[in-house]
Amino acid sequence: MKMVIGFMSISLIAVTLMAVFAHNNYSSATKQDFYSIAEQAVTRTNYQMDLYFSQLEQSTYTTIAGPITSGVSLNSHESGLIQKWLSKNNSLTKADTRTIENILNKYIALNYSEIAGMFLVSNEGDLISSTGTTISIEHVINEPWFSSSDSKESKIIPTYYTNYNSSRKDTAMISLIIPIYSVDTVKQSGKLIISLKLSEIINILGQTQLGETGYVFVVAEDGTIVFHPNASWIGQNIKDTSLHQLDFTATRSIQWLNEEEHLISYHESEQTGWKVIAFVPFHEMASGLMIARNSTLLVAIILFVLIMVLVPVLSNGLLQPIIQLKNLMLRVQNGDLKARAEYIQGADEMQVLNLTFNKMAGNLDELINTVTDLRIREVQLQLKQKEALVQVLQNQINPHLLYNTLDIIKSIAYLEDVPMIEKMCANLASIYRYTAQLSKLEVELNEELDHVRKYLEIIHVRFTLHFQSEIYVNEKFLGARIVNFTIQPIVENAIKYAVEPLKGKAAVIISAYIEQDDLIIEIADNGPGMTACMLEDLNQKLQDITHSGLDKLTAADTVGLINVHTRIVLQYGREYGLSLTSFPERGTIVSMRIPFVDQGDERNISQ
């Protein structure tokens, strides 16, 4: 009965833990899957909208300046007519004004069917409309684009409902305001307003499907809802709808709305400032969670039934031989090494155990000596394993940089024909020659930093405009001894997780200082940083490697921070290695502690 209760208790705990872990892990995986899919979807949608507005604006340039538009040549009279009108050329007639109206209508007919109207407004307030002379300043003075302040850059007015056309008052509009500059004076002479229906925006958003009832909507910088599946909300401020409860301070979040949990992810356009927001009920993304719960419950029931039936039967056959063996072990404990168990040859585990007991009792002294010899051999084997592991780890890290750099060279060679490729190739050759010398476990800090500088030069070529890097290391530290090829992998890690996500708009700083006779080298970046959970997990893994040695090392840990930390611990001891500090949205600092041994110091670190 004790065995039945014990097995059932253990099984209940195991099943409960399995259910809790499965629920948490499944929920977490579901969130991550949603965020990954949603971020791709909203980023792609934002890109398509930005591209649409850019192409629309660019397509008007030749229409404004003349002499051709959309591949259709204007006659000599139409060429540059818009520029003449904006310059207040007194020689223009009413026929010329109608010609300009025809130019605008021709542009609409040949380019974008979703254009509801085009308006030319001069600096003096004169107006020409594609709709003809029926529209005057008085009709459009209340339009949001008319009262919009002048800007040297194009501007997009989010969704609104027009006032000048009674037949379209129920039609949602977006207006693109394009400043027009004189081709003679290069000063702003007016502006072109293009009023657009939402059809193209709907087509772009309609390609995104999230769950059964999930959807994507767009909100402008001022809170105006540009598009929403609920047509009554289009053009309203989000604060005036039930969506006012939502918080968009984080790009990904889980929030409650109408007593239901929702997954939310958004991407903000750099061009328009609009947020494209993915909005999906959580239960739709986690529909398999209930199946997992039911499966766990079924497994628990089956397990309890088997325990109730099988444990009593099996325990009776197992306990008797165990009791006999226990009595024999008590005799051996009291010094009777001649005690022997009855052995019947067979494959039964108890018989094997009896045979093992007999051998143990008969050869106890010999085994003690054998154990001593084996312990000595084990220590020697561990030393050899450490030396071999250091060499393997270093050899595995060699190709990583080469492949990444070759990718960079390949991309630049494809996109640009520039002399900088020669310099990149030279740096790459120098770096590869350096990594080929990994048989030398230690080098001077100066040599390691020279290698890092060459790597950073390659990164500067990749991110020419914004990337910054600095190395602040006092000359008195340059002769210190350091494990070969340890700083560069950390810098490369910073490039991958801090600089690349920000498209080069980040910095990497390397510095060094003395602390308690040890040299601390810090590699800092101002990237997105790490979450508290991620930081804790990574620091814990480093501590596990420090205290447990090679047992905690897996094949997946042979590159990057774990690799560097392992080699430092194996070379200098457990008090040395890496530690991480991170500030979300502010950056990460990787601190490397090594003994401060100058070139002239004869202390044997490995010993």
Coordinates of C-alpha atoms in Angstrom, one line a residue:
M1 CA 0.0 0.0 0.0
K2 CA 2.9 2.4 0.7
M3 CA 4.3 1.7 -2.7
V4 CA 0.9 2.3 -4.3
I5 CA 0.5 5.6 -2.4
G6 CA 4.1 6.6 -3.2
F7 CA 3.8 5.9 -6.9
M8 CA 0.5 7.7 -7.1
S9 CA 1.9 10.7 -5.3
I10 CA 4.9 10.9 -7.5
S11 CA 2.8 10.4 -10.6
L12 CA 0.4 13.1 -9.5
I13 CA 3.2 15.6 -8.9
A14 CA 4.9 14.6 -12.2
V15 CA 1.6 15.0 -14.2
T16 CA 0.8 18.3 -12.5
L17 CA 4.3 19.7 -13.2
M18 CA 4.1 18.4 -16.8
A19 CA 0.7 20.2 -17.2
V20 CA 1.9 23.4 -15.7
F21 CA 5.1 23.4 -17.7
A22 CA 3.3 22.4 -20.9
H23 CA 0.7 25.2 -20.4
N24 CA 3.3 27.8 -19.7
N25 CA 5.6 26.7 -22.5
Y26 CA 2.8 26.3 -25.0
S27 CA 1.4 29.8 -24.1
S28 CA 4.8 31.3 -24.4
A29 CA 5.5 29.6 -27.7
T30 CA 2.0 30.7 -29.0
K31 CA 2.8 34.3 -28.1
Q32 CA 6.2 34.1 -29.8
D33 CA 4.8 32.5 -32.9
F34 CA 2.1 35.3 -33.1
Y35 CA 4.6 38.1 -32.6
S36 CA 6.9 36.6 -35.2
I37 CA 4.1 36.2 -37.8
A38 CA 2.4 39.5 -36.9
E39 CA 5.6 41.6 -37.0
Q40 CA 6.4 40.2 -40.4
A41 CA 2.9 41.0 -41.6
V42 CA 2.6 44.5 -40.2
T43 CA 6.2 45.4 -41.3
R44 CA 5.4 44.1 -44.8
T45 CA 2.2 46.0 -44.9
N46 CA 3.9 49.2 -43.8
Y47 CA 6.5 48.8 -46.4
Q48 CA 3.9 48.3 -49.1
M49 CA 2.0 51.5 -48.0
D50 CA 5.2 53.5 -47.9
L51 CA 6.1 52.2 -51.3
Y52 CA 2.6 53.1 -52.6
F53 CA 2.8 56.7 -51.4
S54 CA 6.4 57.1 -52.6
Q55 CA 5.5 55.8 -56.1
L56 CA 2.4 58.0 -56.2
E57 CA 4.4 61.1 -55.3
Q58 CA 7.2 60.3 -57.8
S59 CA 4.7 59.8 -60.6
T60 CA 3.6 63.4 -60.3
Y61 CA 7.0 65.0 -60.8
T62 CA 7.0 65.1 -64.6
T63 CA 3.3 66.2 -64.6
I64 CA 4.2 69.2 -62.5
A65 CA 7.4 70.2 -64.3
G66 CA 6.5 68.9 -67.9
P67 CA 7.0 68.0 -70.7
I68 CA 5.8 64.3 -70.3
T69 CA 3.6 62.4 -67.9
S70 CA 3.2 58.6 -67.5
G71 CA 4.8 57.9 -70.8
V72 CA 2.3 60.0 -72.8
S73 CA 3.9 63.1 -74.3
L74 CA 2.3 66.4 -73.8
N75 CA 2.0 68.8 -76.8
S76 CA 4.2 71.8 -76.8
H77 CA 1.4 74.0 -75.5
E78 CA 0.8 71.8 -72.4
S79 CA 4.5 71.5 -71.6
G80 CA 5.4 73.4 -68.4
L81 CA 1.9 75.0 -68.2
I82 CA 1.5 74.2 -64.5
Q83 CA 4.7 75.9 -63.7
K84 CA 3.6 79.0 -65.7
W85 CA 0.3 79.1 -63.8
L86 CA 2.0 78.8 -60.4
S87 CA 4.4 81.6 -61.4
K88 CA 1.3 83.9 -62.1
N89 CA 2.1 84.3 -65.7
N90 CA -0.4 86.9 -66.9
S91 CA -0.4 85.6 -70.5
L92 CA -2.4 82.5 -69.5
T93 CA -6.0 82.3 -70.7
K94 CA -9.1 80.5 -69.4
A95 CA -8.4 77.9 -72.1
D96 CA -5.0 77.4 -70.5
T97 CA -6.7 76.8 -67.2
R98 CA -9.0 74.2 -68.7
T99 CA -5.9 72.6 -70.3
I100 CA -4.4 72.3 -66.8
E101 CA -7.6 70.6 -65.6
N102 CA -7.3 68.2 -68.6
I103 CA -3.7 67.4 -67.6
L104 CA -4.8 66.5 -64.1
N105 CA -7.7 64.4 -65.4
K106 CA -5.4 62.7 -67.9
Y107 CA -3.0 61.9 -65.0
I108 CA -5.9 60.3 -63.0
A109 CA -7.1 58.3 -66.0
L110 CA -3.7 56.9 -66.9
N111 CA -2.4 56.2 -63.4
Y112 CA -4.5 55.6 -60.3
S113 CA -8.2 54.9 -60.5
E114 CA -8.5 55.3 -56.7
I115 CA -7.8 59.1 -57.0
A116 CA -11.0 61.0 -56.1
G117 CA -9.6 64.4 -57.1
M118 CA -6.5 66.5 -57.6
F119 CA -6.1 70.2 -56.6
L120 CA -3.4 72.7 -57.5
V121 CA -3.1 75.5 -54.9
S122 CA -0.7 78.4 -55.5
N123 CA 1.0 80.4 -52.8
E124 CA -1.5 83.2 -53.4
G125 CA -4.5 80.9 -52.7
D126 CA -5.6 80.3 -56.3
L127 CA -7.1 76.9 -57.0
I128 CA -7.4 74.6 -60.0
S129 CA -9.3 71.3 -59.6
S130 CA -9.5 68.2 -61.7
T131 CA -13.3 68.4 -61.1
G132 CA -13.4 71.7 -63.1
T133 CA -14.6 75.2 -62.4
T134 CA -17.5 73.9 -60.2
I135 CA -15.0 73.8 -57.3
S136 CA -13.6 77.0 -55.8
I137 CA -11.7 78.1 -52.7
E138 CA -15.0 78.5 -50.8
H139 CA -15.8 74.8 -51.4
V140 CA -12.6 73.4 -50.1
I141 CA -11.7 75.9 -47.4
N142 CA -12.9 73.5 -44.7
E143 CA -11.0 70.5 -46.1
P144 CA -8.2 69.4 -43.6
W145 CA -5.6 69.6 -46.4
F146 CA -6.4 73.2 -47.1
S147 CA -5.8 74.3 -43.5
S148 CA -2.7 72.2 -43.1
S149 CA 0.5 74.2 -42.5
D150 CA 2.9 74.4 -45.4
S151 CA 5.8 71.9 -45.3
K152 CA 8.9 71.5 -47.4
E153 CA 8.3 67.8 -47.4
S154 CA 5.3 65.8 -48.6
K155 CA 2.6 65.2 -46.0
I156 CA -0.2 62.7 -45.7
I157 CA -3.5 63.7 -44.2
P158 CA -5.1 60.7 -42.5
T159 CA -8.6 59.5 -43.2
Y160 CA -11.4 62.1 -43.2
Y161 CA -14.8 62.6 -44.9
T162 CA -14.9 65.4 -47.6
N163 CA -17.1 68.4 -47.4
Y164 CA -16.9 69.8 -50.9
N165 CA -18.6 67.0 -52.8
S166 CA -22.1 66.1 -51.5
S167 CA -22.0 62.8 -53.6
R168 CA -18.9 61.6 -51.7
K169 CA -19.6 62.8 -48.2
D170 CA -19.9 59.2 -47.1
T171 CA -16.6 58.2 -48.8
A172 CA -13.5 58.0 -46.6
M173 CA -10.5 59.9 -48.1
I174 CA -6.8 60.2 -47.6
S175 CA -5.0 63.3 -49.0
L176 CA -1.3 63.4 -50.1
I177 CA 0.1 67.0 -50.0
I178 CA 3.1 67.5 -52.4
P179 CA 5.0 70.8 -52.3
I180 CA 5.7 72.2 -55.7
Y181 CA 8.9 74.2 -56.4
S182 CA 9.5 76.5 -59.3
V183 CA 11.9 75.1 -61.9
D184 CA 13.3 78.7 -62.3
T185 CA 13.7 80.0 -58.7
V186 CA 13.7 76.6 -56.9
K187 CA 11.3 78.2 -54.3
Q188 CA 8.0 76.7 -53.3
S189 CA 5.4 78.1 -55.6
G190 CA 2.4 76.0 -54.5
K191 CA 1.2 72.6 -53.6
L192 CA -0.5 69.6 -55.3
I193 CA -3.2 67.8 -53.3
I194 CA -4.2 64.3 -54.3
S195 CA -7.4 63.0 -52.6
L196 CA -7.4 59.2 -52.5
K197 CA -10.1 56.7 -51.7
L198 CA -9.2 53.9 -49.3
S199 CA -9.5 51.1 -51.9
E200 CA -5.7 50.6 -52.4
I201 CA -5.1 50.7 -48.6
I202 CA -7.9 48.1 -48.2
N203 CA -6.3 45.9 -50.9
I204 CA -2.9 46.1 -49.1
L205 CA -4.4 45.3 -45.7
G206 CA -6.7 42.6 -47.1
Q207 CA -3.7 40.4 -47.8
T208 CA -3.1 39.9 -44.1
Q209 CA -5.1 37.1 -42.3
L210 CA -4.6 36.5 -38.6
G211 CA -6.7 33.8 -37.0
E212 CA -10.4 33.5 -37.5
T213 CA -11.5 37.0 -36.2
G214 CA -8.1 38.7 -35.9
Y215 CA -7.5 41.7 -38.1
V216 CA -5.1 44.5 -38.9
F217 CA -5.9 48.2 -38.6
V218 CA -4.0 51.5 -39.1
V219 CA -3.8 54.5 -36.7
A220 CA -2.2 57.8 -37.6
E221 CA 0.2 59.8 -35.4
D222 CA -2.6 62.1 -34.1
G223 CA -4.7 59.0 -33.2
T224 CA -7.0 59.1 -36.2
I225 CA -8.1 55.7 -37.3
V226 CA -7.0 55.5 -40.9
F227 CA -8.6 52.1 -41.5
H228 CA -10.5 49.6 -39.4
P229 CA -12.8 46.7 -40.4
N230 CA -15.5 48.5 -38.4
A231 CA -16.3 51.2 -41.0
S232 CA -18.0 53.4 -38.5
W233 CA -14.6 54.0 -36.7
I234 CA -12.8 55.1 -39.9
G235 CA -11.8 58.7 -39.6
Q236 CA -12.5 58.9 -35.8
N237 CA -9.9 59.4 -33.1
I238 CA -9.1 56.2 -31.4
K239 CA -9.9 57.9 -28.1
D240 CA -13.5 58.1 -29.2
T241 CA -13.9 54.4 -29.7
S242 CA -13.8 51.4 -27.4
L243 CA -10.1 50.9 -28.5
H244 CA -9.2 53.8 -26.2
Q245 CA -8.4 51.2 -23.6
L246 CA -5.4 49.9 -25.6
D247 CA -1.9 50.9 -24.7
F248 CA 0.7 51.2 -27.5
T249 CA 3.8 52.0 -25.5
A250 CA 5.2 48.6 -26.4
T251 CA 5.4 47.2 -29.9
R252 CA 4.2 43.8 -28.6
S253 CA 1.8 43.2 -25.7
I254 CA -1.1 41.2 -24.3
Q255 CA -4.1 43.3 -23.3
W256 CA -7.6 42.9 -22.2
L257 CA -10.5 44.4 -24.3
N258 CA -14.2 43.7 -23.7
E259 CA -13.3 41.1 -21.1
E260 CA -11.2 39.1 -23.6
E261 CA -7.4 38.7 -23.8
H262 CA -5.8 39.9 -27.0
L263 CA -2.4 39.6 -28.6
I264 CA -1.2 43.0 -30.1
S265 CA 1.8 43.8 -32.2
Y266 CA 2.4 46.9 -34.3
H267 CA 5.0 48.5 -36.5
E268 CA 5.4 52.3 -37.0
S269 CA 6.2 53.7 -40.4
E270 CA 9.2 56.0 -40.6
Q271 CA 7.7 57.8 -43.6
T272 CA 4.1 58.4 -42.5
G273 CA 4.3 57.8 -38.7
W274 CA 1.3 55.5 -39.0
K275 CA 1.0 52.4 -36.8
V276 CA -0.1 49.2 -38.5
I277 CA -1.5 47.1 -35.7
A278 CA -2.2 43.4 -35.6
F279 CA -5.0 42.5 -33.2
V280 CA -6.0 38.8 -32.5
P281 CA -7.9 37.2 -29.6
F282 CA -5.5 35.0 -27.6
H283 CA -7.8 32.0 -27.6
E284 CA -7.7 31.7 -31.4
M285 CA -3.9 31.4 -31.4
A286 CA -3.9 28.9 -28.5
S287 CA -6.7 26.6 -29.7
G288 CA -4.5 23.5 -29.1
L289 CA -4.0 24.3 -25.4
M290 CA -7.3 22.7 -24.5
I291 CA -6.3 19.5 -26.4
A292 CA -3.1 19.4 -24.5
R293 CA -4.9 19.8 -21.1
N294 CA -7.4 16.9 -22.0
S295 CA -4.5 14.7 -23.1
T296 CA -2.7 15.3 -19.8
L297 CA -5.8 14.4 -17.8
L298 CA -6.3 11.2 -19.8
V299 CA -2.7 10.2 -19.3
A300 CA -3.1 10.8 -15.5
I301 CA -6.2 8.6 -15.3
I302 CA -4.6 5.7 -17.2
L303 CA -1.4 6.0 -15.1
F304 CA -3.4 5.8 -11.8
V305 CA -5.3 2.7 -13.0
L306 CA -2.1 0.9 -13.9
I307 CA -0.5 1.8 -10.6
M308 CA -3.5 0.4 -8.6
V309 CA -3.4 -2.9 -10.6
L310 CA 0.2 -3.6 -11.3
V311 CA 2.2 -2.3 -8.2
P312 CA 0.7 -4.7 -5.7
V313 CA 1.4 -7.7 -8.0
L314 CA 4.9 -6.7 -8.8
S315 CA 5.9 -5.6 -5.3
N316 CA 5.4 -9.1 -3.8
G317 CA 7.8 -10.7 -6.3
L318 CA 10.4 -8.1 -5.8
L319 CA 10.5 -7.6 -2.0
Q320 CA 11.4 -11.1 -0.9
P321 CA 14.8 -11.3 -2.8
I322 CA 15.6 -7.8 -1.7
I323 CA 15.0 -8.7 2.0
Q324 CA 17.4 -11.7 1.6
L325 CA 20.0 -9.6 0.0
K326 CA 19.7 -7.0 2.7
N327 CA 20.4 -9.5 5.4
L328 CA 23.6 -10.7 3.5
M329 CA 24.7 -7.1 3.2
L330 CA 24.4 -6.7 7.0
R331 CA 26.7 -9.6 7.4
V332 CA 29.3 -8.0 5.1
Q333 CA 28.9 -4.8 7.1
N334 CA 29.8 -6.7 10.2
G335 CA 33.0 -8.0 8.6
D336 CA 31.8 -11.4 7.2
L337 CA 33.2 -11.1 3.7
K338 CA 32.5 -14.8 3.0
A339 CA 28.8 -14.2 2.9
R340 CA 27.3 -15.3 -0.4
A341 CA 23.9 -15.0 -2.1
E342 CA 22.2 -17.9 -3.8
Y343 CA 22.8 -17.4 -7.6
I344 CA 20.9 -19.1 -10.3
Q345 CA 22.2 -18.4 -13.8
G346 CA 19.7 -16.3 -15.8
A347 CA 18.8 -12.9 -17.1
D348 CA 16.8 -11.9 -14.1
E349 CA 17.9 -8.6 -12.6
M350 CA 17.9 -9.9 -9.0
Q351 CA 20.2 -12.8 -10.1
V352 CA 22.5 -10.3 -11.7
L353 CA 22.4 -8.3 -8.5
N354 CA 23.2 -11.5 -6.4
L355 CA 26.2 -12.3 -8.7
T356 CA 27.4 -8.7 -8.4
F357 CA 27.2 -8.9 -4.6
N358 CA 29.2 -12.1 -4.5
K359 CA 31.9 -10.6 -6.6
M360 CA 31.9 -7.5 -4.4
A361 CA 32.3 -9.4 -1.2
G362 CA 35.1 -11.6 -2.7
N363 CA 37.2 -8.9 -4.2
L364 CA 36.7 -5.9 -1.9
D365 CA 40.4 -5.2 -1.2
E366 CA 41.2 -5.5 -4.9
L367 CA 38.4 -3.1 -5.8
I368 CA 39.7 -0.5 -3.4
N369 CA 43.1 -0.5 -5.1
T370 CA 41.4 -0.5 -8.5
V371 CA 39.3 2.5 -7.6
T372 CA 42.4 4.4 -6.6
D373 CA 44.1 3.7 -9.9
L374 CA 40.9 4.7 -11.8
R375 CA 40.7 8.0 -10.0
I376 CA 44.2 8.9 -11.0
R377 CA 43.5 7.9 -14.6
E378 CA 40.2 9.9 -14.5
V379 CA 42.1 13.1 -13.5
Q380 CA 44.6 12.6 -16.3
L381 CA 41.8 12.0 -18.8
Q382 CA 39.9 15.1 -17.7
L383 CA 43.1 17.2 -18.2
K384 CA 43.5 15.8 -21.7
Q385 CA 39.8 16.4 -22.4
K386 CA 40.1 20.1 -21.4
E387 CA 43.1 20.6 -23.7
A388 CA 41.3 18.9 -26.5
L389 CA 38.1 20.9 -25.9
V390 CA 40.0 24.2 -26.0
Q391 CA 41.4 23.3 -29.4
V392 CA 38.0 22.0 -30.7
L393 CA 36.2 25.1 -29.5
Q394 CA 38.8 27.4 -31.1
N395 CA 38.7 25.5 -34.4
Q396 CA 34.9 25.6 -34.5
I397 CA 34.8 29.3 -34.1
N398 CA 37.2 30.0 -37.0
P399 CA 34.8 29.8 -40.0
H400 CA 32.0 31.9 -38.4
L401 CA 33.5 35.3 -39.0
L402 CA 34.8 34.3 -42.5
Y403 CA 31.3 33.3 -43.7
N404 CA 29.7 36.5 -42.3
T405 CA 32.3 38.7 -43.9
L406 CA 32.1 37.0 -47.2
D407 CA 28.3 37.6 -47.1
I408 CA 29.0 41.3 -46.6
I409 CA 31.5 41.4 -49.5
K410 CA 29.1 39.5 -51.7
S411 CA 26.3 42.0 -51.0
I412 CA 28.5 45.1 -51.5
A413 CA 30.0 43.6 -54.7
Y414 CA 26.4 43.0 -56.0
L415 CA 25.1 46.5 -55.1
E416 CA 28.1 48.8 -55.5
D417 CA 31.2 48.9 -57.6
V418 CA 33.5 50.7 -55.1
P419 CA 37.2 50.6 -54.1
M420 CA 36.3 49.8 -50.5
I421 CA 35.9 46.1 -51.4
E422 CA 39.7 45.9 -51.8
K423 CA 40.1 47.2 -48.2
M424 CA 37.5 44.7 -46.9
C425 CA 39.3 41.8 -48.6
A426 CA 42.6 42.9 -47.1
N427 CA 41.1 43.1 -43.6
L428 CA 39.4 39.7 -44.1
A429 CA 42.7 38.1 -45.1
S430 CA 44.4 39.6 -42.1
I431 CA 41.6 38.3 -39.8
Y432 CA 41.7 34.8 -41.2
R433 CA 45.4 34.6 -40.9
Y434 CA 45.0 35.6 -37.2
T435 CA 42.4 32.9 -36.6
A436 CA 44.6 30.4 -38.3
Q437 CA 47.2 30.8 -35.5
L438 CA 44.9 29.4 -32.8
S439 CA 47.5 26.9 -31.7
K440 CA 48.9 29.7 -29.6
L441 CA 46.5 29.9 -26.7
E442 CA 47.6 33.3 -25.4
V443 CA 48.5 36.6 -27.1
E444 CA 49.1 40.1 -26.0
L445 CA 46.1 42.3 -25.6
N446 CA 47.5 44.7 -28.2
E447 CA 47.5 41.9 -30.8
E448 CA 43.9 40.9 -29.9
L449 CA 42.7 44.5 -30.2
D450 CA 44.4 45.0 -33.6
H451 CA 42.4 42.0 -34.8
V452 CA 39.2 43.6 -33.4
R453 CA 39.9 46.9 -35.2
K454 CA 40.2 45.1 -38.5
Y455 CA 36.8 43.5 -37.9
L456 CA 35.2 46.8 -36.9
E457 CA 36.5 48.4 -40.1
I458 CA 34.5 45.8 -42.0
I459 CA 31.4 46.6 -40.0
H460 CA 31.9 50.3 -40.6
V461 CA 31.9 49.6 -44.3
R462 CA 28.7 47.7 -43.9
F463 CA 27.0 50.5 -41.9
T464 CA 28.7 53.6 -43.3
L465 CA 26.4 56.4 -42.0
H466 CA 25.5 55.7 -38.4
F467 CA 27.6 52.9 -36.8
Q468 CA 30.2 54.1 -34.3
S469 CA 33.0 52.2 -32.4
E470 CA 35.6 53.2 -30.0
I471 CA 38.5 51.4 -28.1
Y472 CA 39.5 53.1 -24.9
V473 CA 42.3 50.9 -23.5
N474 CA 45.3 52.5 -21.6
E475 CA 48.7 51.7 -23.1
K476 CA 49.9 50.1 -19.8
F477 CA 47.3 47.3 -20.4
L478 CA 48.4 46.5 -24.0
G479 CA 51.1 44.1 -22.9
A480 CA 48.7 42.0 -20.8
R481 CA 48.2 38.3 -21.7
I482 CA 44.8 37.2 -22.9
V483 CA 43.3 34.0 -24.4
N484 CA 43.5 34.2 -28.2
F485 CA 40.3 35.2 -30.1
T486 CA 38.1 36.1 -27.2
I487 CA 37.2 39.8 -27.6
Q488 CA 36.2 39.6 -31.3
P489 CA 33.4 37.0 -30.8
I490 CA 31.8 39.2 -28.1
V491 CA 32.0 42.3 -30.5
E492 CA 30.5 40.2 -33.2
N493 CA 27.7 39.2 -30.9
A494 CA 27.1 42.9 -30.2
I495 CA 26.9 43.6 -33.9
K496 CA 24.4 40.8 -34.5
Y497 CA 22.0 41.6 -31.6
A498 CA 22.5 45.3 -31.1
V499 CA 23.8 47.0 -34.3
E500 CA 22.0 44.9 -37.0
P501 CA 18.4 45.2 -35.5
L502 CA 18.9 49.0 -35.4
K503 CA 20.2 49.0 -39.0
G504 CA 23.6 50.3 -38.0
K505 CA 22.3 53.2 -35.8
A506 CA 24.2 52.0 -32.7
A507 CA 27.7 52.0 -31.1
V508 CA 30.1 49.5 -29.7
I509 CA 32.7 50.6 -27.1
I510 CA 35.6 48.6 -25.7
S511 CA 37.3 49.7 -22.5
A512 CA 39.5 48.2 -19.8
Y513 CA 40.4 48.9 -16.1
I514 CA 42.1 47.2 -13.1
E515 CA 40.1 45.7 -10.3
Q516 CA 41.8 43.7 -7.5
D517 CA 44.9 42.8 -9.5
D518 CA 42.6 41.6 -12.3
L519 CA 42.0 43.2 -15.7
I520 CA 38.4 43.9 -16.6
I521 CA 37.6 44.4 -20.3
E522 CA 34.2 45.7 -21.1
I523 CA 32.4 45.5 -24.4
A524 CA 29.3 47.7 -24.4
D525 CA 26.6 48.5 -26.9
N526 CA 23.6 50.8 -26.9
G527 CA 21.3 48.3 -28.7
P528 CA 17.9 47.0 -27.6
G529 CA 19.3 45.2 -24.6
M530 CA 17.9 41.9 -23.1
T531 CA 14.9 41.1 -21.0
A532 CA 15.5 40.3 -17.3
C533 CA 14.6 36.7 -18.0
M534 CA 17.0 36.3 -20.9
L535 CA 19.8 38.0 -18.9
E536 CA 19.2 35.8 -15.9
D537 CA 19.2 32.6 -18.0
L538 CA 22.4 33.5 -19.8
N539 CA 24.3 34.5 -16.6
Q540 CA 23.0 31.3 -15.0
K541 CA 24.4 29.3 -17.8
L542 CA 27.8 31.0 -17.5
Q543 CA 27.8 30.2 -13.8
D544 CA 26.9 26.5 -14.5
I545 CA 29.9 26.3 -16.8
T546 CA 32.1 27.9 -14.1
H547 CA 31.0 25.5 -11.3
S548 CA 30.2 22.3 -13.2
G549 CA 32.9 22.5 -15.9
L550 CA 32.4 20.5 -19.1
D551 CA 29.4 18.6 -17.9
K552 CA 27.1 21.6 -18.7
L553 CA 28.6 22.3 -22.1
T554 CA 26.6 21.2 -25.1
A555 CA 27.3 21.1 -28.9
A556 CA 25.2 24.3 -29.3
D557 CA 27.5 26.2 -26.9
T558 CA 30.7 25.9 -29.0
V559 CA 30.5 29.5 -30.4
G560 CA 29.8 32.9 -29.0
L561 CA 29.7 34.0 -25.3
I562 CA 29.6 30.4 -23.9
N563 CA 32.6 29.5 -26.0
V564 CA 34.7 32.5 -24.8
H565 CA 33.7 32.0 -21.2
T566 CA 34.6 28.3 -21.3
R567 CA 38.0 28.9 -22.7
I568 CA 38.8 31.6 -20.2
V569 CA 37.7 29.4 -17.3
L570 CA 39.7 26.4 -18.6
Q571 CA 42.8 28.6 -19.0
Y572 CA 42.7 30.8 -15.9
G573 CA 40.3 29.2 -13.3
R574 CA 36.8 29.5 -12.0
E575 CA 37.3 33.1 -10.6
Y576 CA 37.7 34.4 -14.2
G577 CA 35.3 34.6 -17.2
L578 CA 32.4 36.6 -18.4
S579 CA 29.4 38.3 -16.8
L580 CA 26.6 40.3 -18.4
T581 CA 24.7 43.5 -17.5
S582 CA 21.8 44.7 -19.6
F583 CA 19.4 47.6 -19.6
P584 CA 16.3 47.1 -21.8
E585 CA 16.1 49.6 -24.6
R586 CA 19.5 51.1 -23.5
G587 CA 22.1 48.4 -24.2
T588 CA 24.2 45.5 -22.9
I589 CA 27.7 45.3 -21.2
V590 CA 29.8 42.1 -21.4
S591 CA 32.5 42.2 -18.7
M592 CA 35.6 39.9 -19.2
R593 CA 37.7 39.3 -16.1
I594 CA 41.3 37.9 -16.7
P595 CA 44.4 38.0 -14.5
F596 CA 46.5 41.1 -15.2
V597 CA 49.8 39.5 -16.4
D598 CA 52.1 41.7 -18.4
Q599 CA 54.5 40.3 -21.1
G600 CA 57.3 40.5 -18.5
D601 CA 55.5 38.7 -15.8
E602 CA 56.6 35.1 -15.6
R603 CA 53.7 33.8 -13.6
N604 CA 52.4 30.5 -15.2
I605 CA 48.7 31.2 -15.5
S606 CA 47.7 27.8 -16.8
Q607 CA 49.4 26.2 -13.7

